[in-house]
PDB file of C-alpha atoms in Angstrom:
ATOM      1  CA  GLY A 945     -38.635   6.579 -56.870  1.00 66.00           C
ATOM      2  CA  LYS A 946     -35.975   9.814 -57.221  1.00 79.00           C
ATOM      3  CA  ALA A 947     -37.218  11.356 -54.223  1.00 82.00           C
ATOM      4  CA  LYS A 948     -35.875   9.368 -51.799  1.00 86.00           C
ATOM      5  CA  ASP A 949     -32.002   9.527 -53.618  1.00 90.00           C
ATOM      6  CA  LEU A 950     -32.538  13.376 -53.500  1.00 94.00           C
ATOM      7  CA  LYS A 951     -30.400  14.900 -51.047  1.00 95.00           C
ATOM      8  CA  VAL A 952     -30.029  18.448 -49.828  1.00 94.00           C
ATOM      9  CA  ASN A 953     -27.351  18.847 -47.535  1.00 93.00           C
ATOM     10  CA  ILE A 954     -25.940  22.717 -46.204  1.00 91.00           C
ATOM     11  CA  ASN A 955     -22.112  23.013 -45.494  1.00 90.00           C
ATOM     12  CA  TYR A 956     -21.290  26.370 -43.665  1.00 83.00           C
ATOM     13  CA  LEU A 957     -17.400  27.628 -43.059  1.00 82.00           C
ATOM     14  CA  ALA A 958     -16.429  27.171 -39.532  1.00 77.00           C
ATOM     15  CA  PRO A 959     -16.436  29.219 -37.797  1.00 78.00           C
ATOM     16  CA  ILE A 960     -17.486  32.477 -39.509  1.00 77.00           C
ATOM     17  CA  VAL A 961     -16.311  35.086 -37.300  1.00 79.00           C
ATOM     18  CA  PRO A 962     -17.123  38.839 -38.311  1.00 83.00           C
ATOM     19  CA  PRO A 963     -15.885  40.531 -40.432  1.00 88.00           C
ATOM     20  CA  ILE A 964     -17.469  39.292 -42.432  1.00 86.00           C
ATOM     21  CA  LYS A 965     -17.910  41.118 -46.258  1.00 92.00           C
ATOM     22  CA  GLN A 966     -21.657  41.527 -48.524  1.00 92.00           C
ATOM     23  CA  GLY A 967     -21.245  38.751 -50.658  1.00 92.00           C
ATOM     24  CA  ASP A 968     -18.276  36.739 -48.445  1.00 91.00           C
ATOM     25  CA  LYS A 969     -18.534  32.769 -49.385  1.00 91.00           C
ATOM     26  CA  ILE A 970     -19.830  31.848 -46.221  1.00 88.00           C
ATOM     27  CA  GLY A 971     -21.473  27.769 -47.061  1.00 89.00           C
ATOM     28  CA  GLU A 972     -22.496  26.306 -49.958  1.00 92.00           C
ATOM     29  CA  ILE A 973     -25.709  24.109 -50.412  1.00 93.00           C
ATOM     30  CA  GLU A 974     -25.426  20.995 -52.695  1.00 96.00           C
ATOM     31  CA  VAL A 975     -28.401  18.831 -54.299  1.00 95.00           C
ATOM     32  CA  ILE A 976     -27.375  15.006 -54.349  1.00 96.00           C
ATOM     33  CA  LEU A 977     -29.127  12.589 -56.401  1.00 95.00           C
ATOM     34  CA  ALA A 978     -27.748   8.631 -55.558  1.00 92.00           C
ATOM     35  CA  ASN A 979     -24.722   9.970 -54.054  1.00 93.00           C
ATOM     36  CA  GLU A 980     -24.170  12.126 -56.785  1.00 95.00           C
ATOM     37  CA  THR A 981     -23.457  16.153 -56.339  1.00 96.00           C
ATOM     38  CA  ILE A 982     -25.897  17.123 -59.653  1.00 96.00           C
ATOM     39  CA  LYS A 983     -26.038  21.139 -58.226  1.00 96.00           C
ATOM     40  CA  ALA A 984     -24.374  23.386 -56.033  1.00 96.00           C
ATOM     41  CA  TYR A 985     -25.658  26.761 -54.812  1.00 95.00           C
ATOM     42  CA  GLU A 986     -22.963  29.195 -52.293  1.00 94.00           C
ATOM     43  CA  ILE A 987     -24.515  30.551 -49.628  1.00 91.00           C
ATOM     44  CA  LEU A 988     -23.035  34.572 -49.118  1.00 91.00           C
ATOM     45  CA  ALA A 989     -22.957  36.733 -47.115  1.00 88.00           C
ATOM     46  CA  PRO A 990     -26.100  38.866 -47.545  1.00 88.00           C
ATOM     47  CA  GLU A 991     -25.191  41.727 -45.916  1.00 87.00           C
ATOM     48  CA  ASN A 992     -21.616  43.412 -44.125  1.00 88.00           C
ATOM     49  CA  ILE A 993     -21.813  41.709 -40.589  1.00 83.00           C
ATOM     50  CA  ASP A 994     -18.922  44.007 -38.367  1.00 84.00           C
ATOM     51  CA  LYS A 995     -19.134  42.456 -34.766  1.00 80.00           C
ATOM     52  CA  LEU A 996     -21.120  39.432 -33.080  1.00 71.00           C
ATOM     53  CA  GLY A 997     -23.877  40.934 -30.811  1.00 70.00           C
ATOM     54  CA  PHE A 998     -24.054  40.194 -27.364  1.00 61.00           C
ATOM     55  CA  VAL A 999     -25.920  36.929 -27.609  1.00 58.00           C
ATOM     56  CA  SER A1000     -24.010  35.581 -30.360  1.00 64.00           C
ATOM     57  CA  ARG A1001     -20.856  36.773 -28.678  1.00 60.00           C
ATOM     58  CA  ILE A1002     -22.256  34.269 -26.062  1.00 58.00           C
ATOM     59  CA  PHE A1003     -23.095  31.125 -27.737  1.00 59.00           C
ATOM     60  CA  TYR A1004     -19.954  31.556 -30.321  1.00 61.00           C
ATOM     61  CA  ASN A1005     -17.831  30.954 -26.950  1.00 57.00           C
ATOM     62  CA  ILE A1006     -19.833  28.546 -25.589  1.00 60.00           C
ATOM     63  CA  LYS A1007     -19.332  26.373 -28.926  1.00 59.00           C
ATOM     64  CA  LEU A1008     -15.669  27.577 -28.629  1.00 58.00           C
ATOM     65  CA  PHE A1009     -15.268  25.942 -25.113  1.00 58.00           C
ATOM     66  CA  PHE A1010     -16.932  22.427 -26.396  1.00 57.00           C
ATOM     67  CA  LEU A1011     -14.870  22.358 -29.497  1.00 51.00           C
TER      68      LEU A1011
END
């Protein structure tokens, strides 16, 4: 049936680095049916983010190290 041909992809703009303003596009959700995008939705920042927290900075730096 159609359900097995349905996919949802979540794509984010990487790296997402503060500052980020509320409403900035940070990604997109695509609904795909039979290898054709039938709908796309923007993922928008829900609030302003001025800087990363302590734990987030650690993970961000680890991620950069391995890229």
